[in-house]
PDB file of C-alpha atoms in Angstrom:
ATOM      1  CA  UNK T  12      98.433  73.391 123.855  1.00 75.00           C
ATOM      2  CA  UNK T  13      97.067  73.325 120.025  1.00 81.00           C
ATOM      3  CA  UNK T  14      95.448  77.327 119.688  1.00 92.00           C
ATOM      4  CA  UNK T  15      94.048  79.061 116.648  1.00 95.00           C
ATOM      5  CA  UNK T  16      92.802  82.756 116.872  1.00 96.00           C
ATOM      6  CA  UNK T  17      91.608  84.694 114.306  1.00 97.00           C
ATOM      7  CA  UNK T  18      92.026  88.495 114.249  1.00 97.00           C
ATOM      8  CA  UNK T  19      91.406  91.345 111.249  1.00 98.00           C
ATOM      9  CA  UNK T  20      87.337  91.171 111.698  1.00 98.00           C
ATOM     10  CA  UNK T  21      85.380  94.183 111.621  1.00 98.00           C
ATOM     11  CA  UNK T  22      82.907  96.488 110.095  1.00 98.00           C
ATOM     12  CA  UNK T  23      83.430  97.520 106.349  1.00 98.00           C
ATOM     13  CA  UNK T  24      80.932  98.992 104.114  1.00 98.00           C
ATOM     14  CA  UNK T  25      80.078  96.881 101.033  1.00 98.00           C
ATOM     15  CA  UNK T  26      82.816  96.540  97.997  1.00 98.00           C
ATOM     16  CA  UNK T  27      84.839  97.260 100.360  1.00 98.00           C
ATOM     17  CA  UNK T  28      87.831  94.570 101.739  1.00 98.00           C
ATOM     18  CA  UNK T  29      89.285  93.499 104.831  1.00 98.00           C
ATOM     19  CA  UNK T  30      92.120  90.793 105.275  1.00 98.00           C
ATOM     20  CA  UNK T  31      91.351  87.673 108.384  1.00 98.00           C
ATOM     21  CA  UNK T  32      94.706  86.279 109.847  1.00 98.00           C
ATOM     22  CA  UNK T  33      94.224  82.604 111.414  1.00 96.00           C
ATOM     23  CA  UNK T  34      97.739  82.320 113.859  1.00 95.00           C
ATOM     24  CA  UNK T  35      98.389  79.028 115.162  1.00 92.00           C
ATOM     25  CA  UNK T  36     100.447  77.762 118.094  1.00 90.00           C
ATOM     26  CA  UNK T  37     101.308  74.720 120.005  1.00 85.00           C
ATOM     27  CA  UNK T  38     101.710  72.472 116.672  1.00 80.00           C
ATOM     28  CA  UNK T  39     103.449  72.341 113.404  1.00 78.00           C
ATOM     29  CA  UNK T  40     101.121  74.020 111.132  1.00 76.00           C
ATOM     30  CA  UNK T  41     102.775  72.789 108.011  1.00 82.00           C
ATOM     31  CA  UNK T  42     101.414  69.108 108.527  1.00 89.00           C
ATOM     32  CA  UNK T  43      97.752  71.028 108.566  1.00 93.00           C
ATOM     33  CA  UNK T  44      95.561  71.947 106.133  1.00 96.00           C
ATOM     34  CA  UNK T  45      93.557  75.066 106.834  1.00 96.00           C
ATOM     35  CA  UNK T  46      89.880  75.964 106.439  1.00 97.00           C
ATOM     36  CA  UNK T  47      87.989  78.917 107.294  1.00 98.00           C
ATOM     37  CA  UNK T  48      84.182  79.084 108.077  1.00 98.00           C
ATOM     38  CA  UNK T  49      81.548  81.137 108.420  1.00 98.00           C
ATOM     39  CA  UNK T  50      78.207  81.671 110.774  1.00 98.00           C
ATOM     40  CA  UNK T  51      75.473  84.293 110.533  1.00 97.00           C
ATOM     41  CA  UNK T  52      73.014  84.496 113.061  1.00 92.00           C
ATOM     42  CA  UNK T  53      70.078  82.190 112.063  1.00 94.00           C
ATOM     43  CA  UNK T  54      72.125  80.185 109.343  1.00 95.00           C
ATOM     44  CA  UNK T  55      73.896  77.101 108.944  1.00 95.00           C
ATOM     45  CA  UNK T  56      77.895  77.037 109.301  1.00 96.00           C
ATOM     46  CA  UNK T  57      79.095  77.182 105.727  1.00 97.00           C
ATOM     47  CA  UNK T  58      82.907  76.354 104.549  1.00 97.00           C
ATOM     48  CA  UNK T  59      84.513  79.780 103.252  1.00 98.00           C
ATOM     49  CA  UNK T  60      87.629  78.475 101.850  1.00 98.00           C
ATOM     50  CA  UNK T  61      90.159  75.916 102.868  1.00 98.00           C
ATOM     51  CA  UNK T  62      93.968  75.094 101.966  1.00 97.00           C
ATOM     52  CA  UNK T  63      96.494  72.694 101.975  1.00 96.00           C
ATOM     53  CA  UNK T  64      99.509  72.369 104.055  1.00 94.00           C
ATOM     54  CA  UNK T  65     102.078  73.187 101.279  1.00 92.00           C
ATOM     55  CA  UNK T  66      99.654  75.997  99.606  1.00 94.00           C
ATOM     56  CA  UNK T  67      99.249  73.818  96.558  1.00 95.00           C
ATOM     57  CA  UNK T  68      95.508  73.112  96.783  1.00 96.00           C
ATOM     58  CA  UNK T  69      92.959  75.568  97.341  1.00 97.00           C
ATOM     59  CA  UNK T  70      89.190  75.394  97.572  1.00 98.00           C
ATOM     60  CA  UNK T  71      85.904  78.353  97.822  1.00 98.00           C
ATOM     61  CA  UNK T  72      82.537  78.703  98.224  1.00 98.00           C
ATOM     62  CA  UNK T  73      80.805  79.475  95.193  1.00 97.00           C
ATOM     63  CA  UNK T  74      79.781  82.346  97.050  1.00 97.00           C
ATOM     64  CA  UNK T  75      82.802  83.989  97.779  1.00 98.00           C
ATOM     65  CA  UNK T  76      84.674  82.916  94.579  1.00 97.00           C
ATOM     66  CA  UNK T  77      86.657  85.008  92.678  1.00 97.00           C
ATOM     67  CA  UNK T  78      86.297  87.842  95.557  1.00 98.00           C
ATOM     68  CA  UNK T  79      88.561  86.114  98.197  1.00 98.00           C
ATOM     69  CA  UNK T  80      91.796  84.743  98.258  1.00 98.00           C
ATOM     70  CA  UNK T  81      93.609  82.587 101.094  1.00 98.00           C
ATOM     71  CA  UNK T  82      97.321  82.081 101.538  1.00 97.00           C
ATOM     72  CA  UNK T  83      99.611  81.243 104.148  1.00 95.00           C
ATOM     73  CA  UNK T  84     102.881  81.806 105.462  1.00 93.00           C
ATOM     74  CA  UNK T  85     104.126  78.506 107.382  1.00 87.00           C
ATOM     75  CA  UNK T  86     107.204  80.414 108.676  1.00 89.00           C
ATOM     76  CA  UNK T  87     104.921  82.869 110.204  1.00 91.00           C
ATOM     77  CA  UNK T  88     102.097  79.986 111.250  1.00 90.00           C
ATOM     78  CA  UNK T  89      99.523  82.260 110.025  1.00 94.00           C
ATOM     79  CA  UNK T  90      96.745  82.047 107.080  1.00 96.00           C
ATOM     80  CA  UNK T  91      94.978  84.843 105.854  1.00 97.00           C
ATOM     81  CA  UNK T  92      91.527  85.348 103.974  1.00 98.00           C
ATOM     82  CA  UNK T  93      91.704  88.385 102.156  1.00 98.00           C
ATOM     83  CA  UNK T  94      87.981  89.607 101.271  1.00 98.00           C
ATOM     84  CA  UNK T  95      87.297  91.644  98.541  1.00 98.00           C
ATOM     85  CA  UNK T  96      84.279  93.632  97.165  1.00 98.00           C
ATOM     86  CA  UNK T  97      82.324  92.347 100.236  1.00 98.00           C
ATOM     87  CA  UNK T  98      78.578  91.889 100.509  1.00 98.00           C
ATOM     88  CA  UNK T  99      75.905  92.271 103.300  1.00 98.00           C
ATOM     89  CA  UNK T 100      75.503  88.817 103.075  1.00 97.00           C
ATOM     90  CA  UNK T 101      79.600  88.265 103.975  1.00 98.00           C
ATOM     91  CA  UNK T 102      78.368  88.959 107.503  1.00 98.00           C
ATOM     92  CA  UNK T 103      78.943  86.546 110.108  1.00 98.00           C
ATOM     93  CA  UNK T 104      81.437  85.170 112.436  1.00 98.00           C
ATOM     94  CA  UNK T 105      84.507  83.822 110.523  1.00 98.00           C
ATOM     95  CA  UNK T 106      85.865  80.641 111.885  1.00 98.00           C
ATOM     96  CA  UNK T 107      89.438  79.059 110.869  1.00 97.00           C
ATOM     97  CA  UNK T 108      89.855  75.265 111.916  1.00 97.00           C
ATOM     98  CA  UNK T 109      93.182  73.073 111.141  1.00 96.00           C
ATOM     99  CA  UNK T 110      92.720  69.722 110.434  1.00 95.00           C
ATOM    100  CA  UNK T 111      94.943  66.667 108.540  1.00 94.00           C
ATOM    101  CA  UNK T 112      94.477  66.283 104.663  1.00 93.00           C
ATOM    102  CA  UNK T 113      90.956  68.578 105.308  1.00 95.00           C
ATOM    103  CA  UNK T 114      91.091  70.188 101.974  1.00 96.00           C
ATOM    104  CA  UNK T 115      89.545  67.666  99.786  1.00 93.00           C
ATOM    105  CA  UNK T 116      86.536  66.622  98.237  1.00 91.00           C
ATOM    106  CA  UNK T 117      84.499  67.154 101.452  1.00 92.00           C
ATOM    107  CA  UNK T 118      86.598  69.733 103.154  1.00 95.00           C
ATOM    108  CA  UNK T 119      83.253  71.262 104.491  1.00 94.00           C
ATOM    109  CA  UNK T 120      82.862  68.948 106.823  1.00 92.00           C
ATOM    110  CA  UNK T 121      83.617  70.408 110.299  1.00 92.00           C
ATOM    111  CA  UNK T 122      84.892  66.421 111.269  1.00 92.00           C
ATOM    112  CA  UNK T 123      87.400  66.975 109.130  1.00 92.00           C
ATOM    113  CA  UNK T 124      89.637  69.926 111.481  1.00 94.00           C
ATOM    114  CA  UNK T 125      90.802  68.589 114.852  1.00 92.00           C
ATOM    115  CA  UNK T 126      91.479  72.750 116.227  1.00 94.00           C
ATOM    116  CA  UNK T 127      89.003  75.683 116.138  1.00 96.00           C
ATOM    117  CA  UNK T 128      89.561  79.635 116.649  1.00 96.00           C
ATOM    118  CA  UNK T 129      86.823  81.696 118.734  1.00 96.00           C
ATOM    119  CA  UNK T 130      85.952  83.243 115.470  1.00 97.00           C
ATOM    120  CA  UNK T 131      85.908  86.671 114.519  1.00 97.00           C
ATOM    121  CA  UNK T 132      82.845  88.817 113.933  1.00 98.00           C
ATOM    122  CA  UNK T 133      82.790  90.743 110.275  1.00 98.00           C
ATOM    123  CA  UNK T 134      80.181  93.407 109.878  1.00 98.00           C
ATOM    124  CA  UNK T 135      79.563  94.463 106.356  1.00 98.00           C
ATOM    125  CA  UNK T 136      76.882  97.335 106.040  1.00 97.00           C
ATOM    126  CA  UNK T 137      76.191 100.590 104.951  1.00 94.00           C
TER     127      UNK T 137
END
């Protein structure tokens, strides 16, 4: 069946970076778009980033803007987050969900992605 599981999490100290792979299987992930979320203890579920099945379009959180970059590799069925200059408050479990034509105008909306990961915890602290 349809699977997404996310991998790379871990504990960095802040400014530091670590890189999230999202590997699918069980579908074509070229006909998805590609989102990843985020969850701290306590918090709402916020949209991290999200991107389009060809790569073209590509969205962030004003919070994370400018620090990390996602990308895929369709061959490989894998998207990666790569987080730079992270911050204590970049802690929380990181979610990537697949979904059709997600990465629009409301591509927060968890609705939107049909598959989920188990989510991957990232620790940043010094």
């Amino acid at each position: 069946q349809s699977q997404l599981v996310e991998s790379g999490g871990g504990l960095a100290q802040p400014g530091r970076s670590l890189r999230l792979s999202c590997a699918a299987s069980g579908f074509t992930s070229d006909y998805y778009d590609i989102a990843w979320f985020r969850q701290a203890p306590g918090k709402e579920r916020e949209g991290v980033s999200c991107i389009s099945k060809s790569g073209g379009i590509t969205k962030y959180a004003d919070s994370v803007k400018f620090r990390f970059t996602i990308s895929r590799d369709n061959a490989k069925n894998t998207v990666f987050l790569q987080m730079n200059s992270l911050k204590p408050e970049d802690t929380a479990v990181y979610y990537c969900a697949a979904g059709r034509n997600s990465c629009g105008f409301v591509w927060v909306s968890g609705a939107r992605y049909a598959y989920w990961g188990q989510g991957t915890q990232v620790t940043v602290s010094s």
